PDB file of C-alpha atoms in Angstrom:
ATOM      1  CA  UNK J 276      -8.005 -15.791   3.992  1.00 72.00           C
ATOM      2  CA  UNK J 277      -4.716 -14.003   2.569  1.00 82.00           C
ATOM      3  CA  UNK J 278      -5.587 -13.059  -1.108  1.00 91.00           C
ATOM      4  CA  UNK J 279      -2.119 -12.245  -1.884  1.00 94.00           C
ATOM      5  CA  UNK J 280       0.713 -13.932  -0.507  1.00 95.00           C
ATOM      6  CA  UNK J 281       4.348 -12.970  -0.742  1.00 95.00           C
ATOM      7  CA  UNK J 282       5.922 -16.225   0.913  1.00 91.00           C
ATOM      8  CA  UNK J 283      10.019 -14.964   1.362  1.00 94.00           C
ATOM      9  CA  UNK J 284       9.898 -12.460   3.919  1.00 93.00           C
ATOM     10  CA  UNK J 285      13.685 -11.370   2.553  1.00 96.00           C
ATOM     11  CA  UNK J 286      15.764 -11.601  -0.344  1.00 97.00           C
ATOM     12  CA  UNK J 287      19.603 -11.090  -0.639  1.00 98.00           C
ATOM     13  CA  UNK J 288      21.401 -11.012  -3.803  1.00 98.00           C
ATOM     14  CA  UNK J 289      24.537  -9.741  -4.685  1.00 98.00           C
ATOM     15  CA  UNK J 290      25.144  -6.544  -6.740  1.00 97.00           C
ATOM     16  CA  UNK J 291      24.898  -6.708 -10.179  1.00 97.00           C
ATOM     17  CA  UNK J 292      23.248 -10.262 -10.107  1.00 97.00           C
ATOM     18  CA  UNK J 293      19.546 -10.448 -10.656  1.00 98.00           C
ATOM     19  CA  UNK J 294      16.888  -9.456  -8.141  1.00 98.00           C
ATOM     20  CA  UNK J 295      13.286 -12.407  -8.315  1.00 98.00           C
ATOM     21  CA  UNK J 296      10.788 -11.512  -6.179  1.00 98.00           C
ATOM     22  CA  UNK J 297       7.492 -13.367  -6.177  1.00 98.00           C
ATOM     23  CA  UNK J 298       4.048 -12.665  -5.351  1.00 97.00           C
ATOM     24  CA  UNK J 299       0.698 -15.523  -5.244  1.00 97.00           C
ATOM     25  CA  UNK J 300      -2.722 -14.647  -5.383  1.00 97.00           C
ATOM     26  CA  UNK J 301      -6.074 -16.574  -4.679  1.00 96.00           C
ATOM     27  CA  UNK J 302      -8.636 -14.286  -6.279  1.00 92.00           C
ATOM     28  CA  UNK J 303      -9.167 -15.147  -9.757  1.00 93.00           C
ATOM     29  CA  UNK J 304     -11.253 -12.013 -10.669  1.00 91.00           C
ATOM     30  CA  UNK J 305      -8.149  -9.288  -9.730  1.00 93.00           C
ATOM     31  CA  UNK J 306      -7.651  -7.487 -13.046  1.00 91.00           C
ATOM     32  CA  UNK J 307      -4.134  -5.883 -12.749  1.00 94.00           C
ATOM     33  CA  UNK J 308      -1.242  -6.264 -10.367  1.00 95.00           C
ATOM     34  CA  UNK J 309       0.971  -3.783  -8.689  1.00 95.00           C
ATOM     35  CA  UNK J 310       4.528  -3.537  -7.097  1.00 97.00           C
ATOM     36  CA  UNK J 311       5.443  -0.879  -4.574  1.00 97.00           C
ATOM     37  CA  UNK J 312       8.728  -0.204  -3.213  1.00 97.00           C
ATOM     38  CA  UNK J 313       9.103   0.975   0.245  1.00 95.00           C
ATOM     39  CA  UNK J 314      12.640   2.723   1.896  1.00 94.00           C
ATOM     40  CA  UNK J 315      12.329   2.958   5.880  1.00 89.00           C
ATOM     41  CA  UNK J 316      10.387   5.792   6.997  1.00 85.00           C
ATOM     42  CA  UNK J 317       8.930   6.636   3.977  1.00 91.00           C
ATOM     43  CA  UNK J 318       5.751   5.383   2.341  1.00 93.00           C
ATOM     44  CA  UNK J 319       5.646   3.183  -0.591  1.00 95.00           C
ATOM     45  CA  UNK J 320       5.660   4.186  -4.297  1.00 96.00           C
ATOM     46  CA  UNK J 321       4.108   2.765  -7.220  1.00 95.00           C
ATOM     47  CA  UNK J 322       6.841   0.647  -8.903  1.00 97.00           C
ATOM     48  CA  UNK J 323       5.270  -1.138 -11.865  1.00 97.00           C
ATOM     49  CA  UNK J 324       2.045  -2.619 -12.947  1.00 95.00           C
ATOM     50  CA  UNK J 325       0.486  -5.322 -15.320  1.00 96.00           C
ATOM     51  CA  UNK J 326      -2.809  -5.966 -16.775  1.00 94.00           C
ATOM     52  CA  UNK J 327      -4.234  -9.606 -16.289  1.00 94.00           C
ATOM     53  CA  UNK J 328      -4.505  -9.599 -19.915  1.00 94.00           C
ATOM     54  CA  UNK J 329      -0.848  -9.561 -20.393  1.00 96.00           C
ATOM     55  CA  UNK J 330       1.619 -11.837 -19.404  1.00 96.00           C
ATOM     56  CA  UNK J 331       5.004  -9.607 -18.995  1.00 97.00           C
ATOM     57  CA  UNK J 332       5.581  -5.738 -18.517  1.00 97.00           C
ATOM     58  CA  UNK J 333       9.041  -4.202 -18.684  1.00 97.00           C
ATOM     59  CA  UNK J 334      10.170  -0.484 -17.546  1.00 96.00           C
ATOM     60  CA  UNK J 335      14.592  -0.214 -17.300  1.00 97.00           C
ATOM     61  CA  UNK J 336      15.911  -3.026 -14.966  1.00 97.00           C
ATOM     62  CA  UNK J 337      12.255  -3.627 -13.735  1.00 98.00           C
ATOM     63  CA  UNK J 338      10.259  -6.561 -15.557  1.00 98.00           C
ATOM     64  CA  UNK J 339       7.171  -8.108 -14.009  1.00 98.00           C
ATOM     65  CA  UNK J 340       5.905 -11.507 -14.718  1.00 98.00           C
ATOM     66  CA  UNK J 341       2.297 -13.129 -14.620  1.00 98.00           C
ATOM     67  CA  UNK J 342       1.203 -16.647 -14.790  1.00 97.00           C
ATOM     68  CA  UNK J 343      -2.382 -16.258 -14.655  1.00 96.00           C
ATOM     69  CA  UNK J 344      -3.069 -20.446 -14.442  1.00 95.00           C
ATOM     70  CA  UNK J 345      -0.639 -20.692 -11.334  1.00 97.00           C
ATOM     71  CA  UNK J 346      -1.898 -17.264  -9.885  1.00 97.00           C
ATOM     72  CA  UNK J 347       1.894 -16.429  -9.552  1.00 97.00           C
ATOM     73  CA  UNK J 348       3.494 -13.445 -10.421  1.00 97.00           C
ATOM     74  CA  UNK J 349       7.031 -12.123  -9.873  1.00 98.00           C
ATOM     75  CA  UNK J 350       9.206  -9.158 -10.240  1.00 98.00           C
ATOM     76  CA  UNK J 351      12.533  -9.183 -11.574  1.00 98.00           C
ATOM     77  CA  UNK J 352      15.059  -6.883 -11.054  1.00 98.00           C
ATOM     78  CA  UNK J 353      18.047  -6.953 -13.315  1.00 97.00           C
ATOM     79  CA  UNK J 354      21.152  -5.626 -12.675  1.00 97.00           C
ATOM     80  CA  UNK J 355      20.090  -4.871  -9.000  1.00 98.00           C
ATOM     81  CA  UNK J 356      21.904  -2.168  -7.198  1.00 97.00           C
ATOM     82  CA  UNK J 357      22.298  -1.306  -3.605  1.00 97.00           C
ATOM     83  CA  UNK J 358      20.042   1.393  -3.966  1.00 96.00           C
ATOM     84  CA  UNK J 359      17.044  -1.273  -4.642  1.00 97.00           C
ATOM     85  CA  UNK J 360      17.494  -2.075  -0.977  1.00 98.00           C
ATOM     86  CA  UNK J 361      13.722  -1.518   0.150  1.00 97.00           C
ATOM     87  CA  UNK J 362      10.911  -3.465   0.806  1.00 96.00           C
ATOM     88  CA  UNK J 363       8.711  -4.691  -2.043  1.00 97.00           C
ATOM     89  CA  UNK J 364       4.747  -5.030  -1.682  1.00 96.00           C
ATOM     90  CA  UNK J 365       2.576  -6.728  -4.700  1.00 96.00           C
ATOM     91  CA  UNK J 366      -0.795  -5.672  -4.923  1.00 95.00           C
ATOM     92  CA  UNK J 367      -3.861  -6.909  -6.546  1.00 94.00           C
ATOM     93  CA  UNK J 368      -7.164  -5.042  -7.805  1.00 91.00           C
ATOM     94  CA  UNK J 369      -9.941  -5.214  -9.569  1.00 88.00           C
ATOM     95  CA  UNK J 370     -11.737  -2.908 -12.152  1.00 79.00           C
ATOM     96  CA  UNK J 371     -14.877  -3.106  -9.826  1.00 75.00           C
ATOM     97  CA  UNK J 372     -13.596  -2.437  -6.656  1.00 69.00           C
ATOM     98  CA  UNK J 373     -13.696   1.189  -6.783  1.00 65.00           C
ATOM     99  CA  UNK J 374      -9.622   1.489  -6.924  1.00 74.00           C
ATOM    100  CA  UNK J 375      -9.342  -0.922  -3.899  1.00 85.00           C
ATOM    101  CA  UNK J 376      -5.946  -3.445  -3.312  1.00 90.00           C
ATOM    102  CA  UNK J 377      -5.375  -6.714  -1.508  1.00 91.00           C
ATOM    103  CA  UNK J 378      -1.454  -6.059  -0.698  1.00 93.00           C
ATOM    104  CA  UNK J 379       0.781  -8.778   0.512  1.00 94.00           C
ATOM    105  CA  UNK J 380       2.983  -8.664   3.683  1.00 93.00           C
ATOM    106  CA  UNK J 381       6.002  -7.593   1.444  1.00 94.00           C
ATOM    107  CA  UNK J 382       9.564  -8.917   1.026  1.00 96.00           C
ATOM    108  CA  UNK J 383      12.547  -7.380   2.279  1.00 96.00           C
ATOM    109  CA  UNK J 384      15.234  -6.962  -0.615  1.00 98.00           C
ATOM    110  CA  UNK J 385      18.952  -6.649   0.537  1.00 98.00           C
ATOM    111  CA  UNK J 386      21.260  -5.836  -2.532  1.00 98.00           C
ATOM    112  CA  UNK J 387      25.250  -6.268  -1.242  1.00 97.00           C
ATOM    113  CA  UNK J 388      27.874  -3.862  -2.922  1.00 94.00           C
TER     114      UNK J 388
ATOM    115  CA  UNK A 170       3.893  15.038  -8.398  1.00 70.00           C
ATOM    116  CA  UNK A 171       1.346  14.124  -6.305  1.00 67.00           C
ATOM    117  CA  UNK A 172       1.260  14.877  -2.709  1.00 90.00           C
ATOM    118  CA  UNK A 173       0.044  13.096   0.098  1.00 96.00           C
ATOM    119  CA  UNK A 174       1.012  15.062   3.465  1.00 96.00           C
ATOM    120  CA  UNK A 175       0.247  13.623   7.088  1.00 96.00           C
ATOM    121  CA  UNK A 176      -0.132  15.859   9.651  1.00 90.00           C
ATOM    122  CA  UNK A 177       2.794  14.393  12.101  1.00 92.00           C
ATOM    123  CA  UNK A 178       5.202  11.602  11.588  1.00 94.00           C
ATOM    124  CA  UNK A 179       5.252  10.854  14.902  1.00 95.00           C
ATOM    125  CA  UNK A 180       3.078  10.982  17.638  1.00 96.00           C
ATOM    126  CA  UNK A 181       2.504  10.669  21.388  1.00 97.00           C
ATOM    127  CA  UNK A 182      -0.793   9.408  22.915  1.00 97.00           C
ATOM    128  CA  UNK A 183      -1.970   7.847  26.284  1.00 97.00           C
ATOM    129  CA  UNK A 184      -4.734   5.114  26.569  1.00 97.00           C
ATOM    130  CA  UNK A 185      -8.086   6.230  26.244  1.00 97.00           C
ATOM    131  CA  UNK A 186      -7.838   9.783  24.524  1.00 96.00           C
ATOM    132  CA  UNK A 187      -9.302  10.607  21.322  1.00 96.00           C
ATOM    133  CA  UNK A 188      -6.975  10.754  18.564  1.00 97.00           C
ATOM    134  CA  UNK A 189      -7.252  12.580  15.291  1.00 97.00           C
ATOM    135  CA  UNK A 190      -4.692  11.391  12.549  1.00 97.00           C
ATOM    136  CA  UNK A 191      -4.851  13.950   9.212  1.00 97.00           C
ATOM    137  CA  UNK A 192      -3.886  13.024   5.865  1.00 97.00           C
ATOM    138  CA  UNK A 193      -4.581  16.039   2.733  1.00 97.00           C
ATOM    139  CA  UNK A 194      -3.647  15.528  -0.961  1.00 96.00           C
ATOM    140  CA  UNK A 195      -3.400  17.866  -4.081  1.00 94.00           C
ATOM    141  CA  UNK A 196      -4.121  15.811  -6.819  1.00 91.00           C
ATOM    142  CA  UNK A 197      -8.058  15.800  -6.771  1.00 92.00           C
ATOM    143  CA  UNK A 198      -7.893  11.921  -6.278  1.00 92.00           C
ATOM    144  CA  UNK A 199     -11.712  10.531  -5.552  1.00 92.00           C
ATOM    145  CA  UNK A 200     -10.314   7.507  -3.706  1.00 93.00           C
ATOM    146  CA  UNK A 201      -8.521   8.211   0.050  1.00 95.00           C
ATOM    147  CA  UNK A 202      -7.405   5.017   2.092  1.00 96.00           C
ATOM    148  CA  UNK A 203      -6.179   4.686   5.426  1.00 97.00           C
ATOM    149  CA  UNK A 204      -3.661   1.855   5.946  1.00 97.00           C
ATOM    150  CA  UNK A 205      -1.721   0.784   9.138  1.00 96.00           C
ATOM    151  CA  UNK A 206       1.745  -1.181   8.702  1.00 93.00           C
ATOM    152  CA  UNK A 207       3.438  -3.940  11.166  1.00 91.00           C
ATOM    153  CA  UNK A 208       5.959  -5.726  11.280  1.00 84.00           C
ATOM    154  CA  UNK A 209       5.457  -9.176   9.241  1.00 80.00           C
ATOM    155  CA  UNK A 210       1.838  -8.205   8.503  1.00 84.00           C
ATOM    156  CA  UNK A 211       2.074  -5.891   5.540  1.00 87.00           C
ATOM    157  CA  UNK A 212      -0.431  -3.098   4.738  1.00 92.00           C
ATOM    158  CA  UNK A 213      -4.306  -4.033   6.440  1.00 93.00           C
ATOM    159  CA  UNK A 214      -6.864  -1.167   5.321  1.00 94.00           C
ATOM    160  CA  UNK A 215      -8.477   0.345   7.870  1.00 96.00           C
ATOM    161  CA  UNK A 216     -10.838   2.794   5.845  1.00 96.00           C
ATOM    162  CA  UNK A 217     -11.315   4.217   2.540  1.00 93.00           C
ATOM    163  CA  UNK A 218     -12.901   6.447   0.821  1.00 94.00           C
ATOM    164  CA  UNK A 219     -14.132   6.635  -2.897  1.00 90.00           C
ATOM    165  CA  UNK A 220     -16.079  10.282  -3.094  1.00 89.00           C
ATOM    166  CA  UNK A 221     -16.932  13.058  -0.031  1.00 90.00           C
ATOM    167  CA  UNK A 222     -19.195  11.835   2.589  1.00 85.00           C
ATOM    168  CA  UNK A 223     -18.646   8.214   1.537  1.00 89.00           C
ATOM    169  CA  UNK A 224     -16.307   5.870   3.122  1.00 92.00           C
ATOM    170  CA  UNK A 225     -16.210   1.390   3.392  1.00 92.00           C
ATOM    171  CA  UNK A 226     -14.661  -0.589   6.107  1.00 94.00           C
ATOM    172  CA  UNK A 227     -11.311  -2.177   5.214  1.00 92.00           C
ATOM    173  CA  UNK A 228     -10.232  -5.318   6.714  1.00 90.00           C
ATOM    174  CA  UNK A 229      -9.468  -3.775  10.204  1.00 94.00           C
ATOM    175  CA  UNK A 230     -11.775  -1.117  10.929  1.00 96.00           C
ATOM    176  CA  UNK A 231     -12.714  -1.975  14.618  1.00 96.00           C
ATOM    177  CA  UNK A 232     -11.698   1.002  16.852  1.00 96.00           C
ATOM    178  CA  UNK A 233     -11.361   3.323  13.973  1.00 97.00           C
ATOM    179  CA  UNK A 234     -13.507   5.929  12.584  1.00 97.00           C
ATOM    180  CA  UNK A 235     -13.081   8.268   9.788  1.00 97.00           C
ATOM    181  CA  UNK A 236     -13.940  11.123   8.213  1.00 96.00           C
ATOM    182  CA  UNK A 237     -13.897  12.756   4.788  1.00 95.00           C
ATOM    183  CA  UNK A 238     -15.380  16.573   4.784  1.00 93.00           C
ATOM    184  CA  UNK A 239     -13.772  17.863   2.043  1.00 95.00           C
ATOM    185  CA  UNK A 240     -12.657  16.217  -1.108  1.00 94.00           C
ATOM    186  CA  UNK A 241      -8.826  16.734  -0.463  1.00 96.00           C
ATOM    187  CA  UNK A 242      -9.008  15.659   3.318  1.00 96.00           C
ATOM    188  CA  UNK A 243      -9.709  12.354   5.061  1.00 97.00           C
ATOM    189  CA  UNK A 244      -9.092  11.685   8.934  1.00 97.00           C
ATOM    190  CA  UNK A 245      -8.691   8.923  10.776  1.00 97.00           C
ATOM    191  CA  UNK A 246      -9.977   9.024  14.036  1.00 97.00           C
ATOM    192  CA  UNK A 247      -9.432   6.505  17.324  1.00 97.00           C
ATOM    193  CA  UNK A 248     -11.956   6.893  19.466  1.00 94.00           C
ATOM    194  CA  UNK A 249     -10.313   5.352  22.380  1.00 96.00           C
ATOM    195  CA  UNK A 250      -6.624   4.770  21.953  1.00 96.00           C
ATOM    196  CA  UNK A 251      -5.443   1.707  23.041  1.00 97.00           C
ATOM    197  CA  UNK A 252      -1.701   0.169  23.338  1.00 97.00           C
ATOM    198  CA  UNK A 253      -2.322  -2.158  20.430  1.00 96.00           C
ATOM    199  CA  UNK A 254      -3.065   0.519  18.014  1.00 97.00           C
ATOM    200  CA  UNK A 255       0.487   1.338  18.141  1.00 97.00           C
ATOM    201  CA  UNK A 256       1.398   1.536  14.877  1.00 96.00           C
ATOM    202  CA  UNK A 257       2.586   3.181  11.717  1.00 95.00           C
ATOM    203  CA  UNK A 258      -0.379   4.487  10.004  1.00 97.00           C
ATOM    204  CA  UNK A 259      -0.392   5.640   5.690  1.00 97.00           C
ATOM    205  CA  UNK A 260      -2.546   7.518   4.028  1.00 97.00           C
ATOM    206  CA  UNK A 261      -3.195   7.120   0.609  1.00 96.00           C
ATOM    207  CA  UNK A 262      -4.747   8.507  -2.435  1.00 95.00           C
ATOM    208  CA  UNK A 263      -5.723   7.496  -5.888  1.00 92.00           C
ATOM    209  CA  UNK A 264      -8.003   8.337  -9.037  1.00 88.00           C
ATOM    210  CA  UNK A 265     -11.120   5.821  -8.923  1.00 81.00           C
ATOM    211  CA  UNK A 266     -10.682   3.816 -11.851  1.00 74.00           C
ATOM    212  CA  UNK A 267      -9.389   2.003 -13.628  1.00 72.00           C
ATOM    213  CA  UNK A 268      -8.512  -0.534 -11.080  1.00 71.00           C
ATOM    214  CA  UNK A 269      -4.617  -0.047 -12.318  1.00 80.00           C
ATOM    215  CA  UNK A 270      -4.423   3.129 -10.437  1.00 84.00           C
ATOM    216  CA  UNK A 271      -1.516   3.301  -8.856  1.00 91.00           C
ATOM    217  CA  UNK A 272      -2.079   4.738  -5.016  1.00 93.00           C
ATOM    218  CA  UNK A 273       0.017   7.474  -3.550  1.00 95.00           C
ATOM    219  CA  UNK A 274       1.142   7.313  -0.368  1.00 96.00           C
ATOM    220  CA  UNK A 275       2.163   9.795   2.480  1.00 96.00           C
ATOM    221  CA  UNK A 276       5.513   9.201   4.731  1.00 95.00           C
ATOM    222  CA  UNK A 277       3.349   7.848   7.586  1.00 95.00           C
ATOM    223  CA  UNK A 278       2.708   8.428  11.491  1.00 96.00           C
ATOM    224  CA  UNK A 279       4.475   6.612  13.929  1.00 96.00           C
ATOM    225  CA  UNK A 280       1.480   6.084  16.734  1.00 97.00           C
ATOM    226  CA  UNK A 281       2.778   5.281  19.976  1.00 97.00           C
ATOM    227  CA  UNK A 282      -0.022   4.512  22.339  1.00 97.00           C
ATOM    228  CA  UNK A 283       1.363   4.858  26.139  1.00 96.00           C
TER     229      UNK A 283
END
Protein backbone atom coordinates (compact mmCIF):
# COMPACT_ATOMS: atom_id res chain seq x y z
CA UNK A 1 0.00 0.00 0.00
CA UNK A 2 1.54 3.39 -1.48
CA UNK A 3 1.26 5.98 1.42
CA UNK A 4 2.08 8.76 -0.78
CA UNK A 5 1.13 8.98 -4.22
CA UNK A 6 2.27 11.47 -6.80
CA UNK A 7 -0.19 10.42 -9.75
CA UNK A 8 1.48 12.69 -13.00
CA UNK A 9 4.62 11.11 -13.67
CA UNK A 10 5.56 14.60 -15.75
CA UNK A 11 4.63 18.05 -15.94
CA UNK A 12 5.35 20.61 -18.77
CA UNK A 13 4.62 24.17 -18.52
CA UNK A 14 5.82 26.94 -20.29
CA UNK A 15 8.28 29.55 -18.91
CA UNK A 16 7.07 32.09 -16.92
CA UNK A 17 3.58 30.36 -16.47
CA UNK A 18 2.93 28.61 -13.22
CA UNK A 19 4.41 25.29 -12.17
CA UNK A 20 1.26 22.74 -9.87
CA UNK A 21 2.55 19.79 -8.77
CA UNK A 22 0.51 17.50 -6.54
CA UNK A 23 1.15 14.99 -4.03
CA UNK A 24 -1.81 12.39 -2.05
CA UNK A 25 -1.30 10.70 1.00
CA UNK A 26 -3.20 7.81 2.88
CA UNK A 27 -1.72 8.05 6.36
CA UNK A 28 -3.63 10.31 8.44
CA UNK A 29 -1.10 10.45 11.37
CA UNK A 30 2.03 12.06 9.01
CA UNK A 31 2.78 15.32 10.81
CA UNK A 32 4.68 17.45 8.19
CA UNK A 33 5.28 17.17 4.48
CA UNK A 34 8.32 17.62 2.38
CA UNK A 35 9.33 18.48 -1.29
CA UNK A 36 12.69 17.55 -2.74
CA UNK A 37 14.01 18.52 -5.97
CA UNK A 38 16.21 16.24 -7.84
CA UNK A 39 18.66 17.34 -11.17
CA UNK A 40 20.06 14.06 -12.99
CA UNK A 41 22.93 12.62 -11.33
CA UNK A 42 22.70 14.33 -8.33
CA UNK A 43 20.75 13.52 -5.18
CA UNK A 44 17.77 15.34 -4.06
CA UNK A 45 17.60 18.47 -1.85
CA UNK A 46 15.24 19.60 0.63
CA UNK A 47 12.95 22.09 -1.20
CA UNK A 48 10.23 23.16 1.23
CA UNK A 49 8.23 21.84 4.07
CA UNK A 50 4.82 22.27 5.95
CA UNK A 51 3.50 21.38 9.24
CA UNK A 52 0.07 19.44 9.26
CA UNK A 53 -1.04 22.15 11.42
CA UNK A 54 -0.85 24.65 8.72
CA UNK A 55 -2.51 24.85 5.65
CA UNK A 56 0.01 26.93 3.22
CA UNK A 57 3.88 27.67 3.43
CA UNK A 58 5.57 30.11 1.08
CA UNK A 59 9.54 30.62 0.45
CA UNK A 60 10.24 33.04 -3.20
CA UNK A 61 8.38 31.40 -6.19
CA UNK A 62 7.88 28.18 -4.03
CA UNK A 63 4.38 27.88 -2.14
CA UNK A 64 3.12 24.55 -0.84
CA UNK A 65 -0.43 23.70 -0.25
CA UNK A 66 -2.24 21.20 2.23
CA UNK A 67 -5.72 20.00 2.37
CA UNK A 68 -5.60 17.89 5.29
CA UNK A 69 -9.58 16.49 4.73
CA UNK A 70 -8.67 15.39 1.04
CA UNK A 71 -5.08 14.20 2.11
CA UNK A 72 -3.87 16.31 -0.94
CA UNK A 73 -1.17 18.52 -1.06
CA UNK A 74 0.54 20.40 -3.90
CA UNK A 75 3.43 22.55 -4.75
CA UNK A 76 3.28 25.53 -6.74
CA UNK A 77 5.83 27.04 -8.52
CA UNK A 78 5.32 30.54 -9.75
CA UNK A 79 7.04 32.11 -12.29
CA UNK A 80 8.77 28.74 -13.21
CA UNK A 81 12.03 28.91 -14.99
CA UNK A 82 13.97 26.47 -17.02
CA UNK A 83 16.24 25.99 -14.35
CA UNK A 84 13.25 24.25 -12.20
CA UNK A 85 13.63 21.46 -14.72
CA UNK A 86 14.19 18.49 -12.13
CA UNK A 87 12.31 15.96 -10.67
CA UNK A 88 10.10 16.68 -7.66
CA UNK A 89 9.56 14.03 -4.72
CA UNK A 90 6.86 14.82 -1.76
CA UNK A 91 7.52 13.25 1.35
CA UNK A 92 5.60 12.50 4.40
CA UNK A 93 6.72 11.96 8.20
CA UNK A 94 5.80 11.71 11.35
CA UNK A 95 7.06 13.17 14.74
CA UNK A 96 7.31 9.47 16.00
CA UNK A 97 9.01 7.84 13.43
CA UNK A 98 12.41 8.61 14.45
CA UNK A 99 12.99 11.15 11.29
CA UNK A 100 11.63 8.44 8.87
CA UNK A 101 9.69 9.44 5.20
CA UNK A 102 7.18 7.69 2.99
CA UNK A 103 8.37 9.45 -0.47
CA UNK A 104 6.34 9.25 -3.58
CA UNK A 105 7.58 8.04 -7.03
CA UNK A 106 8.17 11.78 -8.02
CA UNK A 107 7.09 13.91 -11.00
CA UNK A 108 9.17 14.96 -13.72
CA UNK A 109 8.92 18.88 -14.25
CA UNK A 110 9.87 20.19 -17.81
CA UNK A 111 9.90 24.12 -17.84
CA UNK A 112 10.21 25.33 -21.87
CA UNK A 113 12.21 28.66 -22.52
CA UNK B 1 26.53 22.86 4.38
CA UNK B 2 26.08 19.55 5.11
CA UNK B 3 27.87 16.81 3.44
CA UNK B 4 26.93 13.53 2.49
CA UNK B 5 29.89 11.83 0.38
CA UNK B 6 29.55 8.24 -1.28
CA UNK B 7 32.42 6.44 -1.80
CA UNK B 8 32.01 5.91 -5.84
CA UNK B 9 29.40 7.15 -8.18
CA UNK B 10 29.69 4.41 -10.17
CA UNK B 11 30.46 1.02 -9.84
CA UNK B 12 31.25 -2.34 -11.46
CA UNK B 13 30.24 -5.71 -9.90
CA UNK B 14 29.68 -9.37 -11.12
CA UNK B 15 26.94 -11.74 -9.69
CA UNK B 16 27.62 -13.21 -6.53
CA UNK B 17 30.50 -10.99 -4.96
CA UNK B 18 30.19 -9.15 -1.87
CA UNK B 19 29.69 -5.59 -2.25
CA UNK B 20 30.42 -2.80 0.17
CA UNK B 21 28.67 0.61 -0.73
CA UNK B 22 30.08 3.67 1.80
CA UNK B 23 28.28 6.68 2.58
CA UNK B 24 30.14 9.36 5.54
CA UNK B 25 28.61 12.71 6.64
CA UNK B 26 29.91 15.79 8.66
CA UNK B 27 27.08 17.12 10.22
CA UNK B 28 26.75 14.80 13.38
CA UNK B 29 23.23 13.73 12.05
CA UNK B 30 21.82 10.66 14.43
CA UNK B 31 19.62 9.41 11.58
CA UNK B 32 21.57 7.62 8.29
CA UNK B 33 19.24 6.02 5.53
CA UNK B 34 20.03 4.03 2.67
CA UNK B 35 17.71 4.51 -0.33
CA UNK B 36 17.81 2.90 -3.86
CA UNK B 37 16.10 4.86 -6.91
CA UNK B 38 14.37 3.35 -10.26
CA UNK B 39 12.91 4.36 -12.79
CA UNK B 40 8.98 4.99 -12.13
CA UNK B 41 9.38 3.67 -8.57
CA UNK B 42 10.70 6.61 -6.62
CA UNK B 43 12.91 6.35 -3.49
CA UNK B 44 12.21 2.57 -1.48
CA UNK B 45 14.39 2.54 1.88
CA UNK B 46 16.46 -0.10 2.19
CA UNK B 47 17.98 0.62 5.77
CA UNK B 48 18.29 3.24 8.26
CA UNK B 49 19.76 4.12 11.00
CA UNK B 50 18.72 6.38 14.03
CA UNK B 51 21.96 6.14 16.59
CA UNK B 52 25.45 3.78 16.31
CA UNK B 53 24.89 0.15 16.45
CA UNK B 54 21.18 0.58 15.70
CA UNK B 55 19.63 0.21 12.40
CA UNK B 56 15.46 -0.84 11.10
CA UNK B 57 14.53 -2.48 7.92
CA UNK B 58 13.03 -0.15 5.30
CA UNK B 59 10.59 -1.34 2.87
CA UNK B 60 13.17 -3.35 0.75
CA UNK B 61 15.72 -4.72 2.87
CA UNK B 62 15.94 -8.35 1.46
CA UNK B 63 19.53 -8.93 0.16
CA UNK B 64 20.89 -6.00 1.98
CA UNK B 65 22.77 -5.62 5.09
CA UNK B 66 24.18 -2.70 6.80
CA UNK B 67 26.35 -1.38 9.02
CA UNK B 68 26.87 1.68 11.21
CA UNK B 69 30.37 1.58 13.33
CA UNK B 70 30.90 4.94 13.80
CA UNK B 71 28.48 7.74 14.18
CA UNK B 72 29.48 9.56 10.86
CA UNK B 73 29.59 6.25 8.73
CA UNK B 74 26.92 3.81 7.57
CA UNK B 75 27.50 0.97 4.84
CA UNK B 76 25.46 -0.80 2.87
CA UNK B 77 26.44 -4.10 2.19
CA UNK B 78 25.08 -6.89 -0.61
CA UNK B 79 25.89 -9.96 0.38
CA UNK B 80 25.44 -11.62 -2.88
CA UNK B 81 25.06 -9.26 -5.78
CA UNK B 82 22.58 -10.05 -8.05
CA UNK B 83 21.52 -8.42 -11.61
CA UNK B 84 18.38 -6.95 -10.11
CA UNK B 85 20.13 -4.94 -7.58
CA UNK B 86 21.24 -2.82 -10.33
CA UNK B 87 20.52 0.33 -9.28
CA UNK B 88 21.23 3.84 -8.15
CA UNK B 89 21.70 3.74 -4.52
CA UNK B 90 21.50 7.37 -1.93
CA UNK B 91 22.60 7.81 1.15
CA UNK B 92 21.14 10.05 3.41
CA UNK B 93 21.41 11.83 6.63
CA UNK B 94 19.33 13.79 9.02
CA UNK B 95 18.99 15.12 12.75
CA UNK B 96 16.37 12.72 14.61
CA UNK B 97 13.62 14.89 15.34
CA UNK B 98 11.47 16.68 14.81
CA UNK B 99 9.90 14.66 12.13
CA UNK B 100 10.31 18.00 9.75
CA UNK B 101 13.91 17.26 9.35
CA UNK B 102 14.79 17.73 6.19
CA UNK B 103 17.27 14.66 4.94
CA UNK B 104 20.49 15.27 3.11
CA UNK B 105 21.39 13.38 0.46
CA UNK B 106 24.69 12.22 -1.29
CA UNK B 107 25.08 12.26 -5.35
CA UNK B 108 24.48 8.48 -5.45
CA UNK B 109 26.15 5.14 -6.87
CA UNK B 110 25.31 3.88 -10.04
CA UNK B 111 25.41 -0.18 -9.24
CA UNK B 112 25.73 -2.15 -12.22
CA UNK B 113 25.48 -5.79 -11.40
CA UNK B 114 27.07 -7.92 -14.47
Amino acid sequence: DQQVKQNSPSLSVQEGRISILNCDYTNSMFDYFLWYKKYPAEGPTFLISISSIKDKNEDGRFTVFLNKSAKHLSLHIVPSQPGDSAVYFCAASEDTNAGKSTFGDGTTLTVKP
Amino acid sequence: DVKVTQSSRYLVKRTGEKVFLECVQDMDHENMFWYRQDPGLGLRLIYFSYDVKMKEKGDIPEGYSVSREKKERFSLILESASTNQTSMYLCASSFLSPGNQPQHFGDGTRLSIL
